Coordinates of C-alpha atoms in Angstrom, one line a residue:
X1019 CA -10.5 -76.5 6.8
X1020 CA -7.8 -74.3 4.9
X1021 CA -10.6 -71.7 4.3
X1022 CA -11.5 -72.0 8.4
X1023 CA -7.4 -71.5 9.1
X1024 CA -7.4 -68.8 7.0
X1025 CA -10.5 -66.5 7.9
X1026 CA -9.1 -67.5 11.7
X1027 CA -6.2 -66.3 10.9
X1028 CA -6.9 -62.9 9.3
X1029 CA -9.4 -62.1 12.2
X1030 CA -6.5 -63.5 14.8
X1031 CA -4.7 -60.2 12.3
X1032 CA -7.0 -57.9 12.2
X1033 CA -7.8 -58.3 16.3
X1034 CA -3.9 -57.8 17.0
X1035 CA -4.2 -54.6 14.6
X1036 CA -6.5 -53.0 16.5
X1037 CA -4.5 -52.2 19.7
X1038 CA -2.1 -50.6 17.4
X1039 CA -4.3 -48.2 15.3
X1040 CA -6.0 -47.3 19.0
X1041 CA -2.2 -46.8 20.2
X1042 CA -1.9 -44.4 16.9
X1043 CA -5.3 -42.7 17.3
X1044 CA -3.8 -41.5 20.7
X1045 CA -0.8 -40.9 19.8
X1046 CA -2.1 -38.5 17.3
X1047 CA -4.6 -37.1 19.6
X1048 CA -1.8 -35.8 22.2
X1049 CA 0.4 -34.1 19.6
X1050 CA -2.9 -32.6 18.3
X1051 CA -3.4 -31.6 22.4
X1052 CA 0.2 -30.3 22.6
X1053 CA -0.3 -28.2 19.6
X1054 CA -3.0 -25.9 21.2
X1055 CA -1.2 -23.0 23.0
X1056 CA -3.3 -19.8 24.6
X1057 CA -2.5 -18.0 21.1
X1058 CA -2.7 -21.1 19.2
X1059 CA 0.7 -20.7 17.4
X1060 CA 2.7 -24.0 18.6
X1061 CA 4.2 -26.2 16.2
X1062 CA 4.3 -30.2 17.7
X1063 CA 7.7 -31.8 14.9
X1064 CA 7.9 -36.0 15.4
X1065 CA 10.8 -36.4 13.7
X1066 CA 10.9 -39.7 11.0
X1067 CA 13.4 -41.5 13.4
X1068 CA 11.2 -41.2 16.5
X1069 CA 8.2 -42.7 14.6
X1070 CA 10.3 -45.4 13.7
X1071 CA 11.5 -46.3 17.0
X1072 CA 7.8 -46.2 18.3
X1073 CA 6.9 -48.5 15.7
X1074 CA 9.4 -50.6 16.8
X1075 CA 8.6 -50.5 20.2
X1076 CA 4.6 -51.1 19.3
X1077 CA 5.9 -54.4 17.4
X1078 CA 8.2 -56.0 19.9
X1079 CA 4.8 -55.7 22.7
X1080 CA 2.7 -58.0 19.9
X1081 CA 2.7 -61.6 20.7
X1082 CA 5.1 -64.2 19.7
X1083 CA 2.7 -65.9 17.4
X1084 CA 1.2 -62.5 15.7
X1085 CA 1.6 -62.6 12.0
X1086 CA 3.6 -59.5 12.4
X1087 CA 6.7 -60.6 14.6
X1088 CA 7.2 -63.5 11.7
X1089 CA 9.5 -62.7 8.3
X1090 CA 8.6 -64.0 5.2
X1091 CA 11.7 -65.4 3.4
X1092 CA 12.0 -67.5 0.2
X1093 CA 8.1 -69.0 1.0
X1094 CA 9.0 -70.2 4.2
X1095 CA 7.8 -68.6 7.8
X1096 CA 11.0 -68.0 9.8
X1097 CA 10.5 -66.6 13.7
X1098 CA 13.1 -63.9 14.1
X1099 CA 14.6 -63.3 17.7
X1100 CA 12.9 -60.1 19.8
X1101 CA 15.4 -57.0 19.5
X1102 CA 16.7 -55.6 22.4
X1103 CA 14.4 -53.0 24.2
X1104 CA 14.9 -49.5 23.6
X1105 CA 16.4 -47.2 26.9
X1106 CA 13.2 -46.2 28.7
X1107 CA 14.4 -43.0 29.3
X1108 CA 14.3 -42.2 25.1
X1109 CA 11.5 -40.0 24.2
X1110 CA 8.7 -41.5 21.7
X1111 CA 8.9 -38.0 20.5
X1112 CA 10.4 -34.5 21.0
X1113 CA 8.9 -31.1 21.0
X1114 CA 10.8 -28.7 18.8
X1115 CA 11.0 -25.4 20.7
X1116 CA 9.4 -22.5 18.5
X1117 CA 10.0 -18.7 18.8
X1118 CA 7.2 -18.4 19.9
X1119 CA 7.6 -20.0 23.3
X1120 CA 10.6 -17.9 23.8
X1121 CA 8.0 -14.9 23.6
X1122 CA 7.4 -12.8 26.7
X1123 CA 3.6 -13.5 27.9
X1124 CA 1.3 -10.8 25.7
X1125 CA -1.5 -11.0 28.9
X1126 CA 0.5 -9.7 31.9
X1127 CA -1.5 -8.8 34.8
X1128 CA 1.1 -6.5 36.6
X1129 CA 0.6 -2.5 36.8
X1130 CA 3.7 -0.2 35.2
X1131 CA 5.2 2.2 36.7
X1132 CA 3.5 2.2 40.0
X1133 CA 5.0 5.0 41.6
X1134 CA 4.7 7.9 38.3
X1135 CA 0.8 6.6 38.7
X1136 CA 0.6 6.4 42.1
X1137 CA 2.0 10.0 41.8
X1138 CA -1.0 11.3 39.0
X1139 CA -3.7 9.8 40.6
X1140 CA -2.2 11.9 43.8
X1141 CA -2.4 15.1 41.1
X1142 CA -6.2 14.4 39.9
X1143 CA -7.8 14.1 43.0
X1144 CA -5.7 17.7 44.2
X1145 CA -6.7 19.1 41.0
X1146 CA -10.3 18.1 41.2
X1147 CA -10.5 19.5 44.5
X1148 CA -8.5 22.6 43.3
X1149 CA -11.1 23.4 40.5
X1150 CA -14.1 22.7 42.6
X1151 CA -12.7 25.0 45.5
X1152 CA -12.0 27.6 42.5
X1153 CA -15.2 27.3 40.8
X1154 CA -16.7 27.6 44.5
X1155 CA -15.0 30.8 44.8
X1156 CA -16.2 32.0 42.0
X1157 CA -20.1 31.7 42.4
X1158 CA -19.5 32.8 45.9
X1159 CA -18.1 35.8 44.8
X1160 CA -20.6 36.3 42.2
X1161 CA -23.6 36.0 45.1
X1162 CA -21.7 38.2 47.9
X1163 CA -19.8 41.2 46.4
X1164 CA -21.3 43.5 44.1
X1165 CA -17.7 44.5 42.8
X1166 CA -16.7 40.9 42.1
X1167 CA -19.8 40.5 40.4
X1168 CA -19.2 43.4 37.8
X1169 CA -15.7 42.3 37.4
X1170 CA -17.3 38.1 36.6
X1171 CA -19.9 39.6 34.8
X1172 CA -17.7 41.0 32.3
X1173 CA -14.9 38.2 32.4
X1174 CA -18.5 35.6 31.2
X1175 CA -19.6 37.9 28.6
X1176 CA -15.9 38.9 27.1
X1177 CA -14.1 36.0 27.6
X1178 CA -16.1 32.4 28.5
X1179 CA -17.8 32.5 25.0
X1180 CA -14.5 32.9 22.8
X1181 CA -12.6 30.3 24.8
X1182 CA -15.7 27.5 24.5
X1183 CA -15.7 28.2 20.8
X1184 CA -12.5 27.5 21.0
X1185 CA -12.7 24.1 22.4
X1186 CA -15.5 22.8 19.9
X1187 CA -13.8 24.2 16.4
X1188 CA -10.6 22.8 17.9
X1189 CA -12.5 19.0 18.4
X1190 CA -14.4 19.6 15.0
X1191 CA -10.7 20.5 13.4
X1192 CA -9.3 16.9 15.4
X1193 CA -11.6 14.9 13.8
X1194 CA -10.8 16.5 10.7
X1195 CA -7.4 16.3 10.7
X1196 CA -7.2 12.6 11.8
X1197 CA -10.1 12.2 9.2
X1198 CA -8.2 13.1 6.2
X1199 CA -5.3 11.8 7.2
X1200 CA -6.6 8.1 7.2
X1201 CA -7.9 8.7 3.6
X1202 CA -5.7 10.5 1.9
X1203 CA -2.7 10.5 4.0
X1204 CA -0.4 11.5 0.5
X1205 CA -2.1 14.6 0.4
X1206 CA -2.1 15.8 4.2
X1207 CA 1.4 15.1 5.1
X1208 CA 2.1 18.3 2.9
X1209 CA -0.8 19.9 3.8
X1210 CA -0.5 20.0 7.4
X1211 CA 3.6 21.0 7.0
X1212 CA 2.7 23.8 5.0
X1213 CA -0.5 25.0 6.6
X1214 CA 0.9 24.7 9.8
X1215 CA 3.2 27.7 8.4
X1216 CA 0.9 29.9 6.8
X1217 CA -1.1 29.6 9.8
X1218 CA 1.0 30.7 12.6
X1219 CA 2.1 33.1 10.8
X1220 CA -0.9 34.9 9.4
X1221 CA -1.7 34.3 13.6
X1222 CA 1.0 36.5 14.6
X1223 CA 1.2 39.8 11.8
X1224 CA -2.9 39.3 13.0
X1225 CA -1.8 40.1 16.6
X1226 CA 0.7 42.4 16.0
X1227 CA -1.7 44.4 13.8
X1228 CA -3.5 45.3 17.3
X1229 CA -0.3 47.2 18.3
X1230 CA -0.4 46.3 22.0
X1231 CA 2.1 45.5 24.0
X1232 CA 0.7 41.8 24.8
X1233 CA -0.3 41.4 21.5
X1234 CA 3.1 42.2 19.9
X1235 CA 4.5 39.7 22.3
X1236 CA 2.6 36.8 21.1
X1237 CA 2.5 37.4 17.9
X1238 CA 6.3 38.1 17.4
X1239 CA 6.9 34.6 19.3
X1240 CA 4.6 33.0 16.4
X1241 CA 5.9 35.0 14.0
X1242 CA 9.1 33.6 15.2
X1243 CA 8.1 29.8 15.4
X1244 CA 6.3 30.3 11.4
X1245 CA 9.8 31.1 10.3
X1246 CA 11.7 28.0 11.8
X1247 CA 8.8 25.7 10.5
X1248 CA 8.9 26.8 6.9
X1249 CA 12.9 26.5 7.6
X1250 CA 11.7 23.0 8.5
X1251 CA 9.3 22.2 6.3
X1252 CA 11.8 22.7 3.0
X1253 CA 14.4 20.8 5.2
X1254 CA 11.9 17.8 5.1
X1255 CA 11.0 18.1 1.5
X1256 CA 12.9 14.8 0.5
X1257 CA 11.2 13.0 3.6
X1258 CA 7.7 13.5 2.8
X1259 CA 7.1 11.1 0.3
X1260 CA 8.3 8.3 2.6
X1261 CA 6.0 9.5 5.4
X1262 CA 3.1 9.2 3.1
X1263 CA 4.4 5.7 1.9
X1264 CA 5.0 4.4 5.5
X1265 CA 1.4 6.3 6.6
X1266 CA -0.7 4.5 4.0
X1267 CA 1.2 0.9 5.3
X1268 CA 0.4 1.5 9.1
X1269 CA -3.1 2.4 8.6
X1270 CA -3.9 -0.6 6.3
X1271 CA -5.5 -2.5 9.3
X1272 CA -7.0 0.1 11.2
X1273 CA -10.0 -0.8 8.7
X1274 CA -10.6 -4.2 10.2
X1275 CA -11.6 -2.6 13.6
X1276 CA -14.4 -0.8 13.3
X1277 CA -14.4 0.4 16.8
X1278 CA -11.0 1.4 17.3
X1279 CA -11.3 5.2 16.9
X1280 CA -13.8 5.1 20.1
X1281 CA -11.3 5.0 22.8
X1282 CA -10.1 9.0 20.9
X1283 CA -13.5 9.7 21.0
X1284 CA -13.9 9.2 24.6
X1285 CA -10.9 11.2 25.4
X1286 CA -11.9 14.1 23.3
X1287 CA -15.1 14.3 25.1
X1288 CA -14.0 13.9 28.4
X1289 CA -11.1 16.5 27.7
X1290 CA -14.0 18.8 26.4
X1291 CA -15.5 18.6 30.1
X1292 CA -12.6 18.6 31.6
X1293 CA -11.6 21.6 29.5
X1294 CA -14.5 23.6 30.0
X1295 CA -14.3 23.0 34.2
X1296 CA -10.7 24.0 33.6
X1297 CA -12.2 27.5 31.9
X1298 CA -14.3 28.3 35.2
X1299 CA -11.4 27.6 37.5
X1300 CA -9.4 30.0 35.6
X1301 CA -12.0 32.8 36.4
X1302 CA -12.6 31.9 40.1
X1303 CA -8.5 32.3 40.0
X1304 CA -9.1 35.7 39.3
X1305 CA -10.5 36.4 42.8
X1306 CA -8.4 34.5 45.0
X1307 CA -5.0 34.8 46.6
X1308 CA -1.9 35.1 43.8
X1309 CA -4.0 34.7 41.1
X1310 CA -0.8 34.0 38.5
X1311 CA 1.0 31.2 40.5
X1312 CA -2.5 29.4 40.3
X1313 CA -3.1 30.0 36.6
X1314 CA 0.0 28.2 35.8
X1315 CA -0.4 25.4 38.1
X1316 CA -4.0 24.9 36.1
X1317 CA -1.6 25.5 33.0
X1318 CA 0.6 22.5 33.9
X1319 CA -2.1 20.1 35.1
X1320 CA -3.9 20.2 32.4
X1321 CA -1.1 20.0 29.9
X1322 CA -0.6 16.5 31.8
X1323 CA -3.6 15.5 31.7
X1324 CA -4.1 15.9 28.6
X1325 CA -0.8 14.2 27.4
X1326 CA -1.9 11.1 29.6
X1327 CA -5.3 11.2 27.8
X1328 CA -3.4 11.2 24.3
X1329 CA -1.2 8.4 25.5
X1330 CA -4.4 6.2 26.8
X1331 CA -5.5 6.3 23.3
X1332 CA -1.9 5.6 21.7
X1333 CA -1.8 2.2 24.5
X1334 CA -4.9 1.1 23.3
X1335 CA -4.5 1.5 19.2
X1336 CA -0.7 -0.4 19.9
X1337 CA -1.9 -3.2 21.4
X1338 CA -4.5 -3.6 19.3
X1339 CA -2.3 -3.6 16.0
X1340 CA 0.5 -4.9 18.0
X1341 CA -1.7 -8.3 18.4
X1342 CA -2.4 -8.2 15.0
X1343 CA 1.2 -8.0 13.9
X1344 CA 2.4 -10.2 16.1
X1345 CA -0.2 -13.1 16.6
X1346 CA -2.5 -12.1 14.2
X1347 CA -5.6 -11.2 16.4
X1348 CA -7.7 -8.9 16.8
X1349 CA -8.0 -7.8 20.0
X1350 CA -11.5 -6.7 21.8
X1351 CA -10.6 -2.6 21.6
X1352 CA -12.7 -2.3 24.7
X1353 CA -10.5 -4.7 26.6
X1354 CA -7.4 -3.0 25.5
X1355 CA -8.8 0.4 26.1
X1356 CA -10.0 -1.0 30.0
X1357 CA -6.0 -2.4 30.3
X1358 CA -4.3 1.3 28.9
X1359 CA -6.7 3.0 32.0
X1360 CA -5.6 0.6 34.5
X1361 CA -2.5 -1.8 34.5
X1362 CA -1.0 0.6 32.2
X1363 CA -1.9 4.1 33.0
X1364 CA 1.2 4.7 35.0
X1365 CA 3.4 4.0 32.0
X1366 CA 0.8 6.6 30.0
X1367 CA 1.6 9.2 33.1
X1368 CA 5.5 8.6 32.8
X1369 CA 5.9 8.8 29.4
X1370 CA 3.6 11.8 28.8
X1371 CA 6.2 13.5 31.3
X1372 CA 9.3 12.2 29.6
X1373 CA 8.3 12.3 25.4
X1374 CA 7.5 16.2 25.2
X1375 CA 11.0 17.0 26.7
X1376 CA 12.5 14.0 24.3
X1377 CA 10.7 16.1 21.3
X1378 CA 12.4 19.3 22.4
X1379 CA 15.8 18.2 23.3
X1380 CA 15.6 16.5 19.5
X1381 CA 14.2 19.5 17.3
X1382 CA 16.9 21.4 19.8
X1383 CA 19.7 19.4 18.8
X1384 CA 18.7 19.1 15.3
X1385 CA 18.7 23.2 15.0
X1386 CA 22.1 23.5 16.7
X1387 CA 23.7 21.0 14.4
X1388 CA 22.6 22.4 11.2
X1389 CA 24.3 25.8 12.6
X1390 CA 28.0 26.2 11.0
X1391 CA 30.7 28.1 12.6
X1392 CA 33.8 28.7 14.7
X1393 CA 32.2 28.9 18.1
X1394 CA 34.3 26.1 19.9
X1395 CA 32.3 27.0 22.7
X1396 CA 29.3 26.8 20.6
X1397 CA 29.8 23.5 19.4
X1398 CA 30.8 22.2 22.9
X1399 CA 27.6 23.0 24.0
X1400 CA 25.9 21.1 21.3
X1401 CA 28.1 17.8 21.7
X1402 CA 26.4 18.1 25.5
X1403 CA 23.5 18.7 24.5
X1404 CA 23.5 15.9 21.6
X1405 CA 24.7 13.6 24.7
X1406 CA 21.8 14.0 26.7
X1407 CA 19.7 13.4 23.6
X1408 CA 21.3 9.9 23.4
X1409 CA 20.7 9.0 27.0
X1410 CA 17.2 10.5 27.1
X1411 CA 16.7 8.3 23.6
X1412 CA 18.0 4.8 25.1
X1413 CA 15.8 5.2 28.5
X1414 CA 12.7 7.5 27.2
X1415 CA 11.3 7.3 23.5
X1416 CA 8.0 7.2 22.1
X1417 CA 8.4 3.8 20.7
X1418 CA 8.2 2.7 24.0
X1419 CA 4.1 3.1 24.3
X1420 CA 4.3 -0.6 21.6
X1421 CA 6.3 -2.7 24.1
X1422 CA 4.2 -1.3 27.4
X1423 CA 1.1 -2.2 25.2
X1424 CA 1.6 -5.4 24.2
X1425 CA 3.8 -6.9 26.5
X1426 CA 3.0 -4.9 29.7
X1427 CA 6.8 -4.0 30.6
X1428 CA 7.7 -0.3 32.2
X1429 CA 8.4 3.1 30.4
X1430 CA 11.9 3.0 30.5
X1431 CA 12.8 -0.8 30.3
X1432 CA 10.5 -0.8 27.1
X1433 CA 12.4 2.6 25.8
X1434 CA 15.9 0.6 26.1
X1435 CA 14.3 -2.6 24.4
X1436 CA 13.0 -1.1 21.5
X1437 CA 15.9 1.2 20.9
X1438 CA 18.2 -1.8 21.5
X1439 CA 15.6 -3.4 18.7
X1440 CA 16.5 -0.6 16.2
X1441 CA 19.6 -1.1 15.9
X1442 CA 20.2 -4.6 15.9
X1443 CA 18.4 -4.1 12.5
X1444 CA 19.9 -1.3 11.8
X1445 CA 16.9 0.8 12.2
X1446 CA 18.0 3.5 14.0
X1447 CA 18.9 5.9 11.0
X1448 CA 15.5 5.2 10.0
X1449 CA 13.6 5.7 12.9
X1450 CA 15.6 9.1 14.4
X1451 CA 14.4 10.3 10.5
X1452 CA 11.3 9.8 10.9
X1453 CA 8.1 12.9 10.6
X1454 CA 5.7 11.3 11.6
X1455 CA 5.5 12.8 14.9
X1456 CA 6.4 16.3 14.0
X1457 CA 3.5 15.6 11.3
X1458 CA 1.0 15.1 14.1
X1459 CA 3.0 18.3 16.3
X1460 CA 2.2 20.6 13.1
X1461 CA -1.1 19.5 13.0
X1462 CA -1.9 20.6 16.3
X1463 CA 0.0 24.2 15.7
X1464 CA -2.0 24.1 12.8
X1465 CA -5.3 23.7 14.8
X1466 CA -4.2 25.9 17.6
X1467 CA -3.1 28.9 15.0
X1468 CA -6.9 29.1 13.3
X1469 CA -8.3 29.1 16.9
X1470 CA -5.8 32.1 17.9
X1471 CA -7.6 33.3 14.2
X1472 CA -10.9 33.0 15.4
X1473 CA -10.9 34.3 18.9
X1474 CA -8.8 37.2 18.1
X1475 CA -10.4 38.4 15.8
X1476 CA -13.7 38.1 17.8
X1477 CA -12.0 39.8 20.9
X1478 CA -10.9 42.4 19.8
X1479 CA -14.3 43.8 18.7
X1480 CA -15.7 42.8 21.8
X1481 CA -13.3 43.7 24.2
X1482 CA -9.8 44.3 23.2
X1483 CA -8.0 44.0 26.9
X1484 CA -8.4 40.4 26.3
X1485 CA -7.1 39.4 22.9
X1486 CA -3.6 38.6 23.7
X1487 CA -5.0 36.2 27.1
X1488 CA -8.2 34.4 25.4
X1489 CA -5.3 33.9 22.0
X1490 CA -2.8 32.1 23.6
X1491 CA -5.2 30.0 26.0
X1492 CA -7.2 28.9 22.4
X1493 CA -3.7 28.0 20.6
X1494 CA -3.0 25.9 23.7
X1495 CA -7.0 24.0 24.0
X1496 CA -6.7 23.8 20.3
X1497 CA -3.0 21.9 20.0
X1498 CA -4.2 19.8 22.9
X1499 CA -7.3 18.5 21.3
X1500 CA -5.8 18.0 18.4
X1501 CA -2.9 16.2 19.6
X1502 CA -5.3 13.8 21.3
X1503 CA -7.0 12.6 18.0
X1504 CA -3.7 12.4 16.3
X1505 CA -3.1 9.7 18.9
X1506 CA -4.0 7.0 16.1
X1507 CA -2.3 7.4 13.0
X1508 CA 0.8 7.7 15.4
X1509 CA 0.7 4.8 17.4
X1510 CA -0.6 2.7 13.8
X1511 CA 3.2 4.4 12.5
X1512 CA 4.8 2.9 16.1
X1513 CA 3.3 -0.3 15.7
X1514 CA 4.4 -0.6 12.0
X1515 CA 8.1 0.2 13.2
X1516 CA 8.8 -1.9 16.5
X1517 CA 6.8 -5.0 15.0
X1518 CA 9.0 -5.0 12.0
X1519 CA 12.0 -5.1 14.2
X1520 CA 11.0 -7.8 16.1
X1521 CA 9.8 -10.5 13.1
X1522 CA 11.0 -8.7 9.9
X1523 CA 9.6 -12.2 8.5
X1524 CA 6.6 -11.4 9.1
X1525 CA 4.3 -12.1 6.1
X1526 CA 2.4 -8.8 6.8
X1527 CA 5.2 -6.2 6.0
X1528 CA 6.6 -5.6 2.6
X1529 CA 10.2 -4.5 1.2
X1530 CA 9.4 -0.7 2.2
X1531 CA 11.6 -0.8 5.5
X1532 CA 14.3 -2.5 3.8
X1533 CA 14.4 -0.2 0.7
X1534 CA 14.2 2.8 2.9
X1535 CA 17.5 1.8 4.7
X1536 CA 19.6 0.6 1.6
X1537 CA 18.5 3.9 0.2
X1538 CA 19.6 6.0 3.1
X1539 CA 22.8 4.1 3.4
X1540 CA 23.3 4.5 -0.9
X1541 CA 22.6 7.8 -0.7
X1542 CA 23.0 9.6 2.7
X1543 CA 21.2 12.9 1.0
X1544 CA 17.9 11.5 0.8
X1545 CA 17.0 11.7 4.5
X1546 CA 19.6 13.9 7.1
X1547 CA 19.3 12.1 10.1
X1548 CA 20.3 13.6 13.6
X1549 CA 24.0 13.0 13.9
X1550 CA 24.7 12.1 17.9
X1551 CA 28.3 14.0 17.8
X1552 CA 28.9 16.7 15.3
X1553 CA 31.6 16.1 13.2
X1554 CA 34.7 17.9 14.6
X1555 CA 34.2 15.8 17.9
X1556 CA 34.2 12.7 15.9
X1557 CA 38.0 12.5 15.6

């Protein structure tokens, strides 16, 4: 009978367990469920006290005569009194909030900057219809007028073949420039400063050796421009090696996406097409009504277009590192490339209006405040100028093309975030020193300079009246193309920047930001950064 009371017992035990590992099954199956976020990066916390309390509660629904609710004391079975129930409005357990949750949404489905797109989109239909009409003109002219077709007939033979050589040595020198910058990045970043030099100006003593008027002009300007970049280039000397450092960094991951380089492949080409219509409008220009005025609205549309074409590829390698900095994904490159053409195209057409001028207002204000002198009036002028800078900075950077990718926000609230980013971490010295960008300007210089090589060369045995035209129009195809591949190594640089300053935790980055700005505040003569207000306005 004691054996019978006993095994009746323990199953009477093991029966009044059950409900209680089931009730522990699903309480460990909800925080499992709360856990899952879209990114999967939520933390569920049940803090020791909670647990207790639920154990507590658990034990107080057994019943009276459950092994459980009875205390063993000295040998003998003593029935303690049910505690009071806990407040029904007490959690069983709480959800500690992460940073994570505080995170805007990385999958917004809102355009940006509807009205700059709304605006290009207006731009690319009247320039498609302005080349057609042009090219139109053109043959028509070709078939009707015996004089229009002498004067085409000679533009085609003298000039067409020179500028489409142009376009394909300028897309063969893209690739090679973004090419050997991914590989040996150490090398290039004094490569490209220094060849950037000697090219533009063995370019302009070329043209001026033709001794016409046109010619002297052009080549004097770059001439002009070699000087202030090998002026720049020994300026810069002490910043190179940290370009190289932070280059080889921000290009660590691009190996993990093996597609990523297609979206600045597709550009290329399709700014090769559109490049090569462009050339054709520009001769059926040449027999219609003010022939100049029309050049240079073909001038400016395409130097849009283009920049929005670079900027499509910058969108679409940010988000893809951004993700990987920030969630540690990696993102479909084909979906990002499909968002930067659509829900973010008109942050791409705002900012490809508002970075060149940022670039020239800063290499402007950095040229007037290395000038010393007297000139109160002078120096009044730069303080202005150095005042614009820092407004254009805070609500129009280039940093700005990270944030639009990866969270989706406009141009200009994304300019004032990341700025605002930079120096809360005191970044700002860094950043404002930073080549990279005039690394990927030089490049295309560089490019454009052996074009203006080539076709001048090759024009002026042909047919001299065009050299200084065809020279000019290949230095600008060839920067532009260029500047379109450089898209990558650029944004990978961006990336590397604004992620840091958001999660400086981050597991992925190492101590080179952080050494970089203890140097520069140890020793202010490693990098000269662009002072906002000169000096003698300080006071």
């Amino acid at each position: 009978m004691g054996a019978l009371e006993e095994s009746t017992e323990e199953e009477r035990e093991n029966g009044n367990k059950a409900p209680e590992r089931k009730e522990e099954e699903r309480e460990e199956t909800g925080a499992k469920d709360m856990e899952k976020d879209e990114m999967g990066f939520q933390e569920q916390v049940i803090h020791p006290d909670r647990q207790a309390d639920s154990r507590l509660s658990m034990l107080q629904r057994l019943n009276p005569s459950n092994p459980l609710r009875i205390v063993i004391n000295g040998g003998s079975r003593v029935t303690t009194p049910p505690p009071p129930p806990p407040p029904q409005s007490q959690p069983r357990f709480t959800q500690t909030p992460t940073p994570q949750q505080s995170m805007i949404s990385l999958n917004s489905s809102g355009f940006t900057n509807k009205i700059t797109l709304f605006l290009f989109l207006v731009h690319m239909v009247v320039a498609i219809g302005l080349v057609g009409f042009l090219i139109f003109k053109g043959i028509q002219g070709f078939l009707v007028s015996e004089n229009v077709r002498r004067k085409e007939k000679k533009v085609l033979k003298y000039f067409l073949p020179q500028v489409e050589a142009a376009a394909l040595l300028s897309i063969t020198l893209a690739f090679t420039w973004q090419k050997a910058v991914r590989l040996r990045p150490r090398i290039m970043v004094h490569f490209i400063i220094w060849s950037s030099f000697a090219m533009s100006l063995a370019a302009g003593i070329l043209l001026i050796c033709f001794q016409k008027p046109a010619t002297n002009g052009v080549g004097a300007c770059l001439v002009l421009f070699a000087i202030g970049n090998g002026l720049y280039a020994c300026w810069v000397t002490q910043r190179t090696g940290f370009c190289s450092k932070i280059l080889i960094k921000s290009l660590e991951p691009v190996s993990q996406f093996h597609y990523l380089n297609r979206p600045t492949y597709l550009m290329l080409g399709a700014g090769f097409i559109w490049m090569s219509l462009w050339i054709l409008a520009v001769i059926g220009a040449l027999n219609f009504y003010f022939p100049p005025l029309i050049i240079i609205a073909l001038v400016l549309s395409l130097t849009w277009t283009a920049e929005v074409m670079r900027n499509v590829a910058n969108l679409t390698v940010s988000r893809v590192i951004a993700l990987y900095y920030l969630r540690g994904v990696k993102s479909s490159t084909q979906f990002c490339f499909q968002r930067a053409l659509t829900l973010n195209l008109g942050s791409a057409c705002l900012g490809s209006l508002f970075v060149p001028s940022i670039e020239a207002l800063r290499i402007l204000a950095r040229g007037l405040n290395l000038l010393e002198g007297e000139d109160e009036f002078m120096f009044s002028c730069a303080h202005c100028c150095l005042d614009v800078m820092q407004s254009v900075f805070k609500y129009g950077n280039g940093w700005a093309f990270v944030q639009v990718a990866a969270y989706g926000k406009i141009f200009t609230r994304a300019s004032i975030d990341t700025w605002a980013l930079f120096e809360s971490r005191g970044m700002e010295t860094l950043v404002d020193s930073d080549i990279t960008s005039s690394v990927c300007f030089l490049s295309g210089v560089c490019t454009g300079s052996i074009c203006t090589i080539m076709v001048a060369a090759w024009t002026a045995k042909v047919h001299q009246g065009f050299t200084a035209t065809i020279s000019v129009l290949a230095f600008f195809i060839g920067y532009l193309m260029t500047r379109i591949a450089m898209a990558l190594p650029h944004a990978c640089v961006s990336c590397y920047y604004v992620c840091y300053a958001e999660n400086p935790q981050n597991r992925m980055f190492d101590n080179t930001i952080p050494t970089r700005i203890s140097k520069l505040k140890s020793d202010r003569g490693v990098a000269v950064p662009t002072p906002r207000v000169p000096h003698r306005f300080q006071n």
